[in-house]
JSON list of C-alpha atoms in Angstrom, two decimals:
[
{"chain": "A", "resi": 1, "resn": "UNK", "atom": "CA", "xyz": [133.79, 67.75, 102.25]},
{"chain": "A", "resi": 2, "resn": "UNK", "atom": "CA", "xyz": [131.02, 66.71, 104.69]},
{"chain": "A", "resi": 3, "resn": "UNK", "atom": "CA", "xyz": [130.71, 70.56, 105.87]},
{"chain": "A", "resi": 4, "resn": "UNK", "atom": "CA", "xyz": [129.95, 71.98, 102.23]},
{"chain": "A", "resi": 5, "resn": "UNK", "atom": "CA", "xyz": [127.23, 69.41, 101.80]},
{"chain": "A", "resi": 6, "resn": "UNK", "atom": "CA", "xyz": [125.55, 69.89, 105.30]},
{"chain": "A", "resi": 7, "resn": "UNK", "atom": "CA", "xyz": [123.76, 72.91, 105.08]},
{"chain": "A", "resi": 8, "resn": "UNK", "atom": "CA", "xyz": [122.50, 71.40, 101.60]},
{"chain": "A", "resi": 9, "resn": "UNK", "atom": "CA", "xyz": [121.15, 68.46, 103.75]},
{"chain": "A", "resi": 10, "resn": "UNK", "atom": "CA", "xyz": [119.44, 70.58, 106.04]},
{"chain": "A", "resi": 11, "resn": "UNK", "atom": "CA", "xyz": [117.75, 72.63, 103.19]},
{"chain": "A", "resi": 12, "resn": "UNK", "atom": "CA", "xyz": [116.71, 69.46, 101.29]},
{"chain": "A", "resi": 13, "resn": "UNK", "atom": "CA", "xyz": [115.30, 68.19, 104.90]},
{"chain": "A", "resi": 14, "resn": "UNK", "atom": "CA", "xyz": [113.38, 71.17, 105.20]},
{"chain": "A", "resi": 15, "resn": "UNK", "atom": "CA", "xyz": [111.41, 70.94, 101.84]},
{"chain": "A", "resi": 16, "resn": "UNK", "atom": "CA", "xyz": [110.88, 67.28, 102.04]},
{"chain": "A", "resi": 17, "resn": "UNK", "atom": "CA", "xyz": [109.31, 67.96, 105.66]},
{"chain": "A", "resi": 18, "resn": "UNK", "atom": "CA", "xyz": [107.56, 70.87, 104.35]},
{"chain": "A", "resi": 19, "resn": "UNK", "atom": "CA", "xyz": [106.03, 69.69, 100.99]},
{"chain": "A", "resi": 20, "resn": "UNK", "atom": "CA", "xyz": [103.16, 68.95, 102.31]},
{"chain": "A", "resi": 21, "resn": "UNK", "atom": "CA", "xyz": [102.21, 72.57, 102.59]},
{"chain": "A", "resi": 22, "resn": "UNK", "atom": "CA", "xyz": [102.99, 73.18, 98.65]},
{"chain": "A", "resi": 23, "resn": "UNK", "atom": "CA", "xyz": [101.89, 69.50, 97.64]},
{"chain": "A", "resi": 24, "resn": "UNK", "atom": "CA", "xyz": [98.94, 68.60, 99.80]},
{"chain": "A", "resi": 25, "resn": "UNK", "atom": "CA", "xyz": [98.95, 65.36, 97.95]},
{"chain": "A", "resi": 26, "resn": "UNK", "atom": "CA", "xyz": [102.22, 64.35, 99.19]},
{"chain": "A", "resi": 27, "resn": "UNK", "atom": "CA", "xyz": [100.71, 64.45, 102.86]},
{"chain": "A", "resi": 28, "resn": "UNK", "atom": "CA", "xyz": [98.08, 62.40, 102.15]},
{"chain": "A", "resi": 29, "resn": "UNK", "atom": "CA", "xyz": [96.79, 60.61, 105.07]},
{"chain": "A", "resi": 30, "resn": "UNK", "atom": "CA", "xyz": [98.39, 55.98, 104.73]},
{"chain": "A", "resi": 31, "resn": "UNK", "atom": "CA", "xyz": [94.12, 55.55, 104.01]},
{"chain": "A", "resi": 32, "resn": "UNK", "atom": "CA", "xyz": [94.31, 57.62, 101.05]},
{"chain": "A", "resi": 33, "resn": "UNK", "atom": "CA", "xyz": [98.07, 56.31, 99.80]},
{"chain": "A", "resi": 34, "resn": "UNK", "atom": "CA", "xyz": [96.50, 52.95, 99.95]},
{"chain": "A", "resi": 35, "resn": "UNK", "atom": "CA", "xyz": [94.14, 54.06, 97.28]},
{"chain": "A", "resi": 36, "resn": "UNK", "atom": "CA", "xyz": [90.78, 55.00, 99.04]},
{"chain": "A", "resi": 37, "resn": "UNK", "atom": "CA", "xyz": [87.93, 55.68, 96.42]},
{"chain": "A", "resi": 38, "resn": "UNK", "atom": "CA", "xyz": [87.40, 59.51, 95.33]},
{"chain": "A", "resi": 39, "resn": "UNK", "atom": "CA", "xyz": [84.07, 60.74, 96.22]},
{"chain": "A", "resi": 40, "resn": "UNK", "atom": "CA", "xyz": [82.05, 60.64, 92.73]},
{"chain": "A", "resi": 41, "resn": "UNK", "atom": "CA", "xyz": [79.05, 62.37, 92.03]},
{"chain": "A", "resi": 42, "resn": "UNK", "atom": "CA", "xyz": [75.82, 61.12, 89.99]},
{"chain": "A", "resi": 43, "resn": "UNK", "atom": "CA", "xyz": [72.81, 62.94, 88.85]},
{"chain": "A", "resi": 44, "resn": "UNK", "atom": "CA", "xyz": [70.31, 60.43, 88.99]},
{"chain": "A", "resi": 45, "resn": "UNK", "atom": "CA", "xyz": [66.23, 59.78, 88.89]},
{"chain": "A", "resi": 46, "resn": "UNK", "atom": "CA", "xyz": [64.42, 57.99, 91.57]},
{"chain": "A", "resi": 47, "resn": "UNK", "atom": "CA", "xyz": [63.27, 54.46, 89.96]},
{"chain": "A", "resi": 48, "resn": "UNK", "atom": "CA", "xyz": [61.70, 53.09, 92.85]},
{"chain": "A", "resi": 49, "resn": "UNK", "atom": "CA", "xyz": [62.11, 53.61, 97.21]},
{"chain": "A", "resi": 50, "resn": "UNK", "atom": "CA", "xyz": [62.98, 50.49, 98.37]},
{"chain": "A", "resi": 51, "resn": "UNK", "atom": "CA", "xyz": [62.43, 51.19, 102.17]},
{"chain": "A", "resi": 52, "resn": "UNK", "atom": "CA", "xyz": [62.58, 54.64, 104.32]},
{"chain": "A", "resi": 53, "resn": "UNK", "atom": "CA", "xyz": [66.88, 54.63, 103.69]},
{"chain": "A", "resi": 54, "resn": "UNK", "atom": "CA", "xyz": [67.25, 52.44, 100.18]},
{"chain": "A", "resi": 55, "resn": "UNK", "atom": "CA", "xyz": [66.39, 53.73, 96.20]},
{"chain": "A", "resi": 56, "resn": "UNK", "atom": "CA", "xyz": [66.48, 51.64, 93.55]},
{"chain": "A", "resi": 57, "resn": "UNK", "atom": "CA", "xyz": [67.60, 54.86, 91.10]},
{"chain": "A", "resi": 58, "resn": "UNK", "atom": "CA", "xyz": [68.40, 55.09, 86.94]},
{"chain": "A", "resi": 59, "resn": "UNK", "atom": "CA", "xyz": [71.10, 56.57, 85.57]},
{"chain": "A", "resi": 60, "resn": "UNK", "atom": "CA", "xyz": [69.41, 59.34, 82.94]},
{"chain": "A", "resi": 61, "resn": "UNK", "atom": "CA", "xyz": [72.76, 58.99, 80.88]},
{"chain": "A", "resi": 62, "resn": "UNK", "atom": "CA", "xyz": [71.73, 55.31, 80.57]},
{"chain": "A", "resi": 63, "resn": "UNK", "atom": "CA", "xyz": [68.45, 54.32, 81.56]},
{"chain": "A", "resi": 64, "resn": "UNK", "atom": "CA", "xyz": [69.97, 50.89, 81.52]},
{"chain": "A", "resi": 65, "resn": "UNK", "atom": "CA", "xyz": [71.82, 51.53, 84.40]},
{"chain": "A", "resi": 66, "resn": "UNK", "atom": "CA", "xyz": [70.27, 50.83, 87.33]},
{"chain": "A", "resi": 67, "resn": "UNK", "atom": "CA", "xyz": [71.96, 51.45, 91.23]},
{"chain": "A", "resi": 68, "resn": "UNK", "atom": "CA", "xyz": [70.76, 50.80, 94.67]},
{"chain": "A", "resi": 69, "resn": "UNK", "atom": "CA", "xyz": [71.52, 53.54, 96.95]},
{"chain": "A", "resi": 70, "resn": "UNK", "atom": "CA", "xyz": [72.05, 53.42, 100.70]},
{"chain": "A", "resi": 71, "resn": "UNK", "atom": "CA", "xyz": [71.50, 56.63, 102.28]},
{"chain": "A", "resi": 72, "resn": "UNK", "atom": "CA", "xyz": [74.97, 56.59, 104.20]},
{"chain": "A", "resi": 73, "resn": "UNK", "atom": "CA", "xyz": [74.47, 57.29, 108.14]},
{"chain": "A", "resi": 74, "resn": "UNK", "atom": "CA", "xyz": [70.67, 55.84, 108.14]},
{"chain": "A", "resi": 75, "resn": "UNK", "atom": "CA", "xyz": [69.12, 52.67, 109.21]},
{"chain": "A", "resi": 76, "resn": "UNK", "atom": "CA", "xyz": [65.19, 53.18, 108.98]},
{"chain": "A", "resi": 77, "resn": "UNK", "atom": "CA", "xyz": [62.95, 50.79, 110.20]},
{"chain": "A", "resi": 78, "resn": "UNK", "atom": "CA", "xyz": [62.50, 47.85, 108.10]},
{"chain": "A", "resi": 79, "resn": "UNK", "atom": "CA", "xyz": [59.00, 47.73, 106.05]},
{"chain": "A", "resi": 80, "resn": "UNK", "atom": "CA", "xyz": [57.94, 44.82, 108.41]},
{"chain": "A", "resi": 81, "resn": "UNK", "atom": "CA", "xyz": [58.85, 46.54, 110.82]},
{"chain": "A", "resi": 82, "resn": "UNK", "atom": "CA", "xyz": [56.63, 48.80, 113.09]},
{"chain": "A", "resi": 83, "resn": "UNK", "atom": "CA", "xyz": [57.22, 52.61, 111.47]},
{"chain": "A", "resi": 84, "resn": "UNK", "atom": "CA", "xyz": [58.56, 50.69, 108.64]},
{"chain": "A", "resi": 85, "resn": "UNK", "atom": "CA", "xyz": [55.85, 52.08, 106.28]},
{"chain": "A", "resi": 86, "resn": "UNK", "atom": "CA", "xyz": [55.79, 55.34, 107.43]},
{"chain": "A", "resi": 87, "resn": "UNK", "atom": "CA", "xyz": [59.40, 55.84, 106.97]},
{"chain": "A", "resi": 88, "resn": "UNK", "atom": "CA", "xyz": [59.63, 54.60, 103.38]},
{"chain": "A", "resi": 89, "resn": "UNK", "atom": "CA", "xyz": [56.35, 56.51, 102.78]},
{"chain": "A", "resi": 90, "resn": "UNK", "atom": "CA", "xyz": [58.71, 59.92, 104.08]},
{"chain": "A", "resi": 91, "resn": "UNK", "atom": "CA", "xyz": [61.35, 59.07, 101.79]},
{"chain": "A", "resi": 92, "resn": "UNK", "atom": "CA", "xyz": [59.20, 58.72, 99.15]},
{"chain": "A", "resi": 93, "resn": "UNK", "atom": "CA", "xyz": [57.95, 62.00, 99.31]},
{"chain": "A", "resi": 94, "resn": "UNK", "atom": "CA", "xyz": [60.69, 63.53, 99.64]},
{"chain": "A", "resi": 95, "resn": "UNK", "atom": "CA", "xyz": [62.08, 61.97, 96.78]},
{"chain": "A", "resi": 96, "resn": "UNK", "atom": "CA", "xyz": [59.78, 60.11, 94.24]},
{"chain": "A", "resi": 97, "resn": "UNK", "atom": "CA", "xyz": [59.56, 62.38, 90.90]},
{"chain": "A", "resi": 98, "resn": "UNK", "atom": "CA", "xyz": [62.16, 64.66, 91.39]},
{"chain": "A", "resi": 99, "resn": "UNK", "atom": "CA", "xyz": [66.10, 64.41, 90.17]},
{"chain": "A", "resi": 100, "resn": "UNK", "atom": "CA", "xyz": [68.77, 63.74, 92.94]},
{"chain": "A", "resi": 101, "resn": "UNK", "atom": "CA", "xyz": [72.02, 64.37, 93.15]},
{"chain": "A", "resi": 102, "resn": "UNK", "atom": "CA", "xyz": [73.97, 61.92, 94.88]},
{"chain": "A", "resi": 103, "resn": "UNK", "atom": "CA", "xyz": [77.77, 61.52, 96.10]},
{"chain": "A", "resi": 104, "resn": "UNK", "atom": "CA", "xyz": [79.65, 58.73, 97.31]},
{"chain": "A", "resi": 105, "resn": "UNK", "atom": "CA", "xyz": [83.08, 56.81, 98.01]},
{"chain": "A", "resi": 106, "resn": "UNK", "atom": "CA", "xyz": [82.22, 53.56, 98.80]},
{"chain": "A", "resi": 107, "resn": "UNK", "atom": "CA", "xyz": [80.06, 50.84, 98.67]},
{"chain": "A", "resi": 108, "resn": "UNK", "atom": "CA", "xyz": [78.29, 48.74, 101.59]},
{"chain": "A", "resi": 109, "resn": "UNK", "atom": "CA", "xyz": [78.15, 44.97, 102.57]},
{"chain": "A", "resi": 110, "resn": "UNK", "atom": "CA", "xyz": [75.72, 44.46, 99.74]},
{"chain": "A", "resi": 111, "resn": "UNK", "atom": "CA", "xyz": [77.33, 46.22, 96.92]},
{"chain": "A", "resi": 112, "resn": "UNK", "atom": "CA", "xyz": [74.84, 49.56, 97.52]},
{"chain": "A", "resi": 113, "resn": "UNK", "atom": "CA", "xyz": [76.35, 53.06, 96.71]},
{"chain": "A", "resi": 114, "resn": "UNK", "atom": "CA", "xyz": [76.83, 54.80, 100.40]},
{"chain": "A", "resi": 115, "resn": "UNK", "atom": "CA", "xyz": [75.36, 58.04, 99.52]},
{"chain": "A", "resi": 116, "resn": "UNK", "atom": "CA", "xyz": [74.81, 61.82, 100.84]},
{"chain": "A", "resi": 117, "resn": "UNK", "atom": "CA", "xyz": [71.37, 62.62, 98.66]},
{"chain": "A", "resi": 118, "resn": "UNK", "atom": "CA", "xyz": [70.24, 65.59, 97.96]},
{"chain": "A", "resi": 119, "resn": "UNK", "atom": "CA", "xyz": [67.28, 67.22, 95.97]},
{"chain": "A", "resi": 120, "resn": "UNK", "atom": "CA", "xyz": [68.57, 70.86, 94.98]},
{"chain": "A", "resi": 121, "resn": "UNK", "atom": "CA", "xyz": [70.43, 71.83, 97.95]},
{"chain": "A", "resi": 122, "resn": "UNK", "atom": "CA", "xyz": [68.17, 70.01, 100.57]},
{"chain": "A", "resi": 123, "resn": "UNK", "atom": "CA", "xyz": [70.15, 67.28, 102.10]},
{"chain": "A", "resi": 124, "resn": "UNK", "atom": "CA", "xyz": [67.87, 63.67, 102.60]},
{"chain": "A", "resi": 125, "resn": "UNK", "atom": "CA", "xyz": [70.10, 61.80, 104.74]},
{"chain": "A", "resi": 126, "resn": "UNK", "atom": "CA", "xyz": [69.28, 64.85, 107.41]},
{"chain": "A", "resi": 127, "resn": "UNK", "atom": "CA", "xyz": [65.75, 65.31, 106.66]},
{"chain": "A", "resi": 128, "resn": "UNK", "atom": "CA", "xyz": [65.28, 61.77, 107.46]},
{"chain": "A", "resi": 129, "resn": "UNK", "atom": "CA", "xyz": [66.68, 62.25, 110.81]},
{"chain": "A", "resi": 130, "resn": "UNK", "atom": "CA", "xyz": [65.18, 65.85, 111.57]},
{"chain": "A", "resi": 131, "resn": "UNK", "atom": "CA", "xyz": [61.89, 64.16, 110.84]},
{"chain": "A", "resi": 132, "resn": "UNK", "atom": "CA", "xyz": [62.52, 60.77, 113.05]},
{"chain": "A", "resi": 133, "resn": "UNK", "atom": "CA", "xyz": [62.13, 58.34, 109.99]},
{"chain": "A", "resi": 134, "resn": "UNK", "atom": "CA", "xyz": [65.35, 56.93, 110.98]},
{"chain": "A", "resi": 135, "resn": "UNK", "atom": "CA", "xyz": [68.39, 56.17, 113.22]},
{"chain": "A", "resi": 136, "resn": "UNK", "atom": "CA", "xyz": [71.71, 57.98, 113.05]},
{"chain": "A", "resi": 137, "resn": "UNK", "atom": "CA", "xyz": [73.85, 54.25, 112.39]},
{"chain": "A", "resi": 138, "resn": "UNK", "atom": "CA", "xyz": [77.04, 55.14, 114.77]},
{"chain": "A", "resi": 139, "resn": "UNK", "atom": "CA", "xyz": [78.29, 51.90, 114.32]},
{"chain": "A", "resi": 140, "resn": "UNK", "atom": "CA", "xyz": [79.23, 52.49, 110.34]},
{"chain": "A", "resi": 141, "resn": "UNK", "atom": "CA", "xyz": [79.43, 56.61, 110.47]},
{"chain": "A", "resi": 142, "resn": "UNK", "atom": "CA", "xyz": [80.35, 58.88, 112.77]},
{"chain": "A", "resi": 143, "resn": "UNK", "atom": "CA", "xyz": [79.07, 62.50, 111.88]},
{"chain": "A", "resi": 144, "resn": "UNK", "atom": "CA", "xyz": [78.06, 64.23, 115.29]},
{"chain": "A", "resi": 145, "resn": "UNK", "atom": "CA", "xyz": [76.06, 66.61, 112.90]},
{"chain": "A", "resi": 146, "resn": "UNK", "atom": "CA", "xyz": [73.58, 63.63, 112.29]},
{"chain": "A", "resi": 147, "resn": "UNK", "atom": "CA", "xyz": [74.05, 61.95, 115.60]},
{"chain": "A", "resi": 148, "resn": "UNK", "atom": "CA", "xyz": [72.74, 65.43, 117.11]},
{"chain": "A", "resi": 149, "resn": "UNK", "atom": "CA", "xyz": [69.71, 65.52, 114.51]},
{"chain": "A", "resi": 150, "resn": "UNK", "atom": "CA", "xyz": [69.00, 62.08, 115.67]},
{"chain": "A", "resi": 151, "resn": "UNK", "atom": "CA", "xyz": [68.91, 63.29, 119.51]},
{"chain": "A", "resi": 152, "resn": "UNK", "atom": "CA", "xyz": [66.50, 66.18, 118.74]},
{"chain": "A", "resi": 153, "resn": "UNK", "atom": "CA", "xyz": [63.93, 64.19, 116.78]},
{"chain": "A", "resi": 154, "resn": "UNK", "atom": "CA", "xyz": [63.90, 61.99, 119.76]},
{"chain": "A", "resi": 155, "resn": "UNK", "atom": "CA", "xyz": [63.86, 64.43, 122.05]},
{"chain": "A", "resi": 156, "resn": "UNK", "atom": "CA", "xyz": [60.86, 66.17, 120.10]},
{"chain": "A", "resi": 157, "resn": "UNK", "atom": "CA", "xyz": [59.05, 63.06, 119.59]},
{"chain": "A", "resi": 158, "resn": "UNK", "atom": "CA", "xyz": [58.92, 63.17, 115.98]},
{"chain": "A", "resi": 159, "resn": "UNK", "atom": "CA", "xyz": [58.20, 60.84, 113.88]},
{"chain": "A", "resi": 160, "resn": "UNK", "atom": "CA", "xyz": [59.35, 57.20, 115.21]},
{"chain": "A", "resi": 161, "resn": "UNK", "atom": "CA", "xyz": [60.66, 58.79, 118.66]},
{"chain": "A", "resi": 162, "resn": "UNK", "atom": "CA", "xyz": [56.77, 58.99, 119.34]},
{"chain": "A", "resi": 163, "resn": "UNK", "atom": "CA", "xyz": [57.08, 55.72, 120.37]},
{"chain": "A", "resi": 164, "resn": "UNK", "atom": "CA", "xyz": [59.09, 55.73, 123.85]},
{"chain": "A", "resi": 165, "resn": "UNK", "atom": "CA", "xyz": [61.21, 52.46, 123.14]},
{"chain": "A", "resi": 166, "resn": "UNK", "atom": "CA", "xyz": [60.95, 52.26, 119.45]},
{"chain": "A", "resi": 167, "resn": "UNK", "atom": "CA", "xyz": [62.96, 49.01, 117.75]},
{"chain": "A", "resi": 168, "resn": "UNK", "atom": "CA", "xyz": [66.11, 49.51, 116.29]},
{"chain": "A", "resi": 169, "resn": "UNK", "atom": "CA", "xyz": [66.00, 48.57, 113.06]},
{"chain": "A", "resi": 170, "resn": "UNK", "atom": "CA", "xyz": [69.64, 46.21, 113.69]},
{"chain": "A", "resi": 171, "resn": "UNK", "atom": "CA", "xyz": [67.56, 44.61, 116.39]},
{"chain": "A", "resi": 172, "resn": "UNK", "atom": "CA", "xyz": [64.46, 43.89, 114.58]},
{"chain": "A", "resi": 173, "resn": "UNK", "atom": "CA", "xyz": [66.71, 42.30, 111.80]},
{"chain": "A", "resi": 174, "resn": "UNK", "atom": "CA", "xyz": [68.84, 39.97, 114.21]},
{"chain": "A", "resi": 175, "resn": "UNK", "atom": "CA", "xyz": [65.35, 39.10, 116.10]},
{"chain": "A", "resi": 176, "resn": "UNK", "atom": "CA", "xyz": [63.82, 38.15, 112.81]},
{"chain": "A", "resi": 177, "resn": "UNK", "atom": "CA", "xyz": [66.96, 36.43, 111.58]},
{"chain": "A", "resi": 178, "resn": "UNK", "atom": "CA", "xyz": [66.80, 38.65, 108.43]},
{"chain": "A", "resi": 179, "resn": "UNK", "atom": "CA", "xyz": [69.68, 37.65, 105.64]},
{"chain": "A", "resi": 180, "resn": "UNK", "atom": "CA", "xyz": [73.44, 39.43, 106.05]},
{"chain": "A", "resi": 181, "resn": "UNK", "atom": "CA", "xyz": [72.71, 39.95, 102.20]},
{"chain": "A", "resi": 182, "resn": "UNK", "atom": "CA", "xyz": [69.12, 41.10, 100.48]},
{"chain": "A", "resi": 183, "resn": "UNK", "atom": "CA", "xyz": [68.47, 38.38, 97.60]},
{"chain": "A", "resi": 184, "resn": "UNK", "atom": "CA", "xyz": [68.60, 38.92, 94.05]}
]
């Protein structure tokens, strides 16, 4: 009896070895099966910069509905900050007025959306860095794409990276003895 049902076996080993390929969802990484967040998508208008990598933004569904939005892979200077001005004052104008669309997974230490932003199809989290408003933050993201746009503002001098041993903004806040969480 055991030889009729072996080649069954092997056939029934094959496709449960092999469903990933026809169910992608069944070879879902253990991060995802533990229920990971789906990236969402808002379109959204700018209520207010908050520094050169934080918007206070409205929901235009609900005007009610306000979020705070990281920039995911920043950390600009802070507004105390040597540069700090100059940064938010990039954002802002690259921002301020317009409609952006943002996406995100997750949320940061402080309850802010972690968010790719875009205007159209201009990408704000890169301009940032392309211009030298900000740091690539390797210690919570690890896109080389931004790390390298990081390494050639620096290398141009733009922006910050004028400055030969600018403050990161991580130091600043630990030298300063800035809060873990912003108050409310």
């Amino acid at each position: 009896m055991d030889g009729i049902y072996r080649p069954f076996l092997r056939i029934a080993t094959a496709l449960f070895v092999g469903c990933p390929l026809f169910f992608p969802s069944l070879g879902q990484s253990q991060e995802k099966a533990k229920g990971t967040e789906s990236e969402t998508t808002l379109i959204v208008t700018v209520n207010r910069v908050v520094d050169g990598d934080s918007v206070l933004v409205l929901d235009p569904k609900d005007n009610d509905k306000e979020y705070e939005v990281q920039l995911e892979g920043l950390d600009a200077p802070e507004l105390k900050q040597e540069f700090g001005k100059e940064s938010s004052e990039a954002l802002a104008k690259l921002i301020e007025k317009k409609e952006l669309r943002i996406t995100w997974k997750s949320k940061d230490n402080f309850e802010r959306l972690l968010a790719q932003v875009y205007v159209g199809d201009m990408h704000i989290n890169s301009e940032m860095l392309k211009s030298g408003m900000a740091w690539h933050f390797k210690r919570y993201n690890k896109s080389e794409t931004l790390a390298k746009l990081e390494v050639e503002a620096r290398e141009a001098k733009k922006g910050l990276w004028k400055n030969n041993s600018p403050t990161a903004p991580w130091d600043f806040r630990k030298e300063n003895k800035s809060p873990d969480k912003p108050a409310k």
